[in-house]
XYZ file of C-alpha atoms in Angstrom:
230
model
C 134.943 90.271 -12.590
C 136.025 86.625 -12.561
C 139.731 87.558 -12.487
C 139.089 90.080 -9.699
C 137.248 87.478 -7.632
C 139.937 84.868 -8.286
C 142.715 87.124 -6.950
C 140.676 88.038 -3.875
C 139.953 84.387 -3.249
C 143.676 83.589 -3.426
C 144.408 86.461 -1.051
C 141.868 85.173 1.446
C 143.216 81.661 1.224
C 146.754 82.822 1.853
C 145.601 85.004 4.728
C 144.105 81.983 6.408
C 147.208 79.831 5.807
C 149.971 82.401 6.290
C 148.462 85.181 8.421
C 151.838 86.017 9.962
C 153.296 87.161 6.639
C 150.080 88.102 4.722
C 148.598 90.285 7.443
C 145.421 91.384 5.629
C 142.207 89.712 4.578
C 141.987 91.672 1.285
C 144.458 93.424 -1.003
C 144.913 97.166 -0.477
C 142.027 99.239 -1.817
C 142.432 101.634 -4.753
C 142.849 104.781 -2.690
C 145.311 103.199 -0.297
C 147.297 101.831 -3.246
C 147.407 105.256 -4.854
C 148.597 106.855 -1.636
C 151.379 104.277 -1.271
C 152.528 104.836 -4.876
C 152.512 108.620 -4.470
C 156.294 109.066 -4.285
C 156.997 107.069 -7.467
C 157.673 109.221 -10.533
C 158.184 112.463 -8.632
C 161.111 113.525 -10.787
C 162.492 112.879 -14.285
C 165.755 111.101 -13.441
C 165.987 107.318 -13.885
C 165.055 105.583 -10.646
C 165.124 102.116 -9.163
C 161.993 101.282 -7.275
C 161.511 98.447 -4.804
C 158.119 97.111 -3.742
C 158.204 94.697 -0.811
C 155.233 92.459 -0.182
C 153.229 93.367 -3.320
C 150.786 90.468 -2.804
C 148.593 90.123 -5.888
C 149.735 93.523 -7.266
C 147.166 96.069 -6.062
C 149.809 98.695 -5.346
C 151.982 97.522 -8.242
C 149.134 98.416 -10.595
C 149.346 102.013 -9.310
C 153.172 102.107 -9.525
C 153.427 100.887 -13.090
C 151.730 103.919 -14.763
C 154.109 106.159 -12.794
C 157.279 104.534 -14.092
C 159.482 106.716 -16.272
C 160.959 105.294 -19.484
C 164.228 104.382 -17.707
C 162.854 103.407 -14.322
C 163.272 99.837 -13.090
C 160.971 98.053 -10.610
C 161.830 95.122 -8.356
C 159.038 93.167 -6.701
C 160.109 91.171 -3.653
C 157.384 88.671 -2.619
C 157.888 85.795 -0.175
C 154.616 84.041 -0.943
C 154.900 81.556 -3.802
C 151.280 81.925 -5.012
C 151.433 85.702 -4.983
C 154.751 85.674 -6.846
C 153.195 83.452 -9.508
C 150.230 85.828 -9.893
C 152.643 88.720 -10.353
C 154.551 86.898 -13.085
C 151.272 85.979 -14.735
C 150.130 89.567 -14.764
C 153.430 90.659 -16.360
C 152.796 88.138 -19.121
C 149.091 88.703 -19.647
C 148.067 92.193 -18.442
C 148.470 94.684 -21.320
C 149.515 97.566 -19.050
C 152.029 95.412 -17.211
C 153.412 93.942 -20.462
C 154.590 97.374 -21.558
C 157.105 97.498 -18.704
C 157.761 93.790 -18.237
C 161.370 94.084 -19.464
C 162.087 96.510 -16.582
C 160.336 94.588 -13.816
C 161.791 91.723 -11.773
C 159.780 89.413 -9.526
C 161.987 87.961 -6.764
C 160.590 85.342 -4.445
C 162.723 85.734 -1.317
C 162.650 87.354 2.138
C 163.485 91.062 1.808
C 166.268 90.736 4.378
C 168.065 88.464 1.869
C 168.017 91.098 -0.860
C 171.723 91.877 -1.524
C 172.991 95.210 -0.181
C 174.572 95.846 -3.574
C 171.051 96.745 -4.754
C 170.303 100.448 -4.173
C 166.972 102.157 -4.626
C 165.564 105.671 -4.914
C 162.068 104.600 -3.800
C 160.847 101.798 -1.539
C 157.199 100.886 -1.071
C 156.441 98.328 1.646
C 153.292 96.302 2.184
C 154.801 94.228 5.001
C 152.500 93.649 8.021
C 154.996 95.035 10.544
C 152.599 94.702 13.441
C 152.633 90.905 13.013
C 156.398 90.588 13.520
C 158.698 90.470 16.454
C 160.358 93.705 17.563
C 163.740 92.358 16.504
C 162.534 91.517 13.037
C 160.835 94.912 12.565
C 164.106 96.621 13.459
C 166.024 94.257 11.139
C 163.711 95.079 8.236
C 163.921 98.836 8.798
C 167.734 98.619 9.069
C 167.812 96.671 5.814
C 165.688 99.320 4.123
C 168.242 101.916 5.173
C 171.047 99.784 3.765
C 169.202 99.394 0.427
C 168.450 103.134 0.169
C 170.414 105.548 -1.967
C 170.762 109.142 -0.733
C 167.360 110.767 -0.589
C 165.459 107.479 -0.992
C 161.786 107.589 0.020
C 160.109 104.792 1.989
C 156.321 104.505 1.948
C 154.434 102.070 4.126
C 151.037 101.803 5.827
C 149.461 100.597 9.024
C 145.786 100.308 9.927
C 144.469 103.117 12.122
C 144.801 102.364 15.864
C 145.633 98.740 15.110
C 148.170 98.313 17.905
C 145.842 99.923 20.487
C 143.009 97.656 19.391
C 145.207 94.515 19.517
C 146.528 95.500 22.940
C 143.024 95.529 24.393
C 142.446 91.884 23.552
C 145.956 90.494 23.932
C 148.031 88.786 26.552
C 150.725 90.599 28.547
C 153.509 89.255 26.330
C 151.641 90.338 23.200
C 151.059 93.814 24.605
C 154.775 94.064 25.372
C 155.572 93.113 21.732
C 153.124 95.701 20.374
C 154.538 98.385 22.663
C 158.024 97.567 21.417
C 156.919 97.870 17.760
C 155.208 101.148 18.569
C 158.406 102.550 20.066
C 160.517 101.424 17.081
C 158.118 102.962 14.561
C 157.705 106.183 16.530
C 161.461 106.701 16.595
C 161.763 105.948 12.870
C 158.925 108.294 11.954
C 160.126 111.097 14.214
C 163.502 110.942 12.487
C 162.576 110.526 8.828
C 158.874 111.119 8.139
C 158.001 114.101 5.913
C 154.387 113.325 5.100
C 151.562 111.113 6.321
C 148.006 110.636 5.128
C 144.960 108.924 6.461
C 142.989 106.899 3.948
C 139.464 106.616 5.301
C 138.098 104.968 2.162
C 139.822 101.676 2.936
C 138.740 98.590 4.903
C 139.952 99.170 7.527
C 141.092 102.850 7.393
C 144.864 103.204 7.219
C 147.717 105.647 7.800
C 150.238 105.979 4.958
C 153.676 107.151 6.050
C 156.254 108.688 3.702
C 159.852 108.841 4.922
C 162.977 110.245 3.268
C 166.379 108.920 4.191
C 168.569 111.999 4.044
C 170.017 114.266 6.699
C 168.340 113.072 9.952
C 166.027 115.302 11.926
C 166.403 115.578 15.713
C 164.869 112.606 17.503
C 161.554 113.046 19.263
C 159.241 110.794 21.244
C 156.214 112.117 19.370
C 155.069 111.853 15.775
C 155.749 115.048 13.882
C 152.609 116.647 12.477
C 153.610 117.069 8.831
C 151.257 117.875 5.999
C 148.207 115.998 7.276
C 145.744 115.021 4.580
C 142.751 112.812 4.009
C 142.447 110.497 0.977
């Protein structure tokens, strides 16, 4: 209980100090974390997995049990305090210790991750709705460059968050949110194969699963693919 409270306290402190890159008041809930980790361990071949913005490791804790014996996991975390918590968990948490020799914690912006690194699975916790349109596009382009053929990308966004923000925002902020909405709609229309709504999270969230393979025809609308409720 003390350890749980300590991590939540750190998350809250970092949210207050670095809202732009933290984006959430609390770590992802258990059901949201499970939904984000869903594509890890879907086959038996060795895979390289990348988690971007793991925070204090809520989603990481769901990824680790899904790792195969030859899988490798890279955790890219910009926040210094979060990165230190991740390293501490690898040293002290019994479940994490079992895979510690196959897990790397890298404290750097994801856009600086070398393109020589290629992954079969990417899980992102980045608060895309906090960023500029240009940076959102840059991050998505970098994900494509890091992806091997057939790589999956899983990320989430809170339900109706852009619509809610637009109602209480300035004209420039609404323009930014509309631009992000357009970028994500195009990306999802082209690559998304599954999405789920996680109602048992605060706040409720959509989880999107994309696969970077042969592109689908572009559309201005979200495809309705395998809807589900977690």
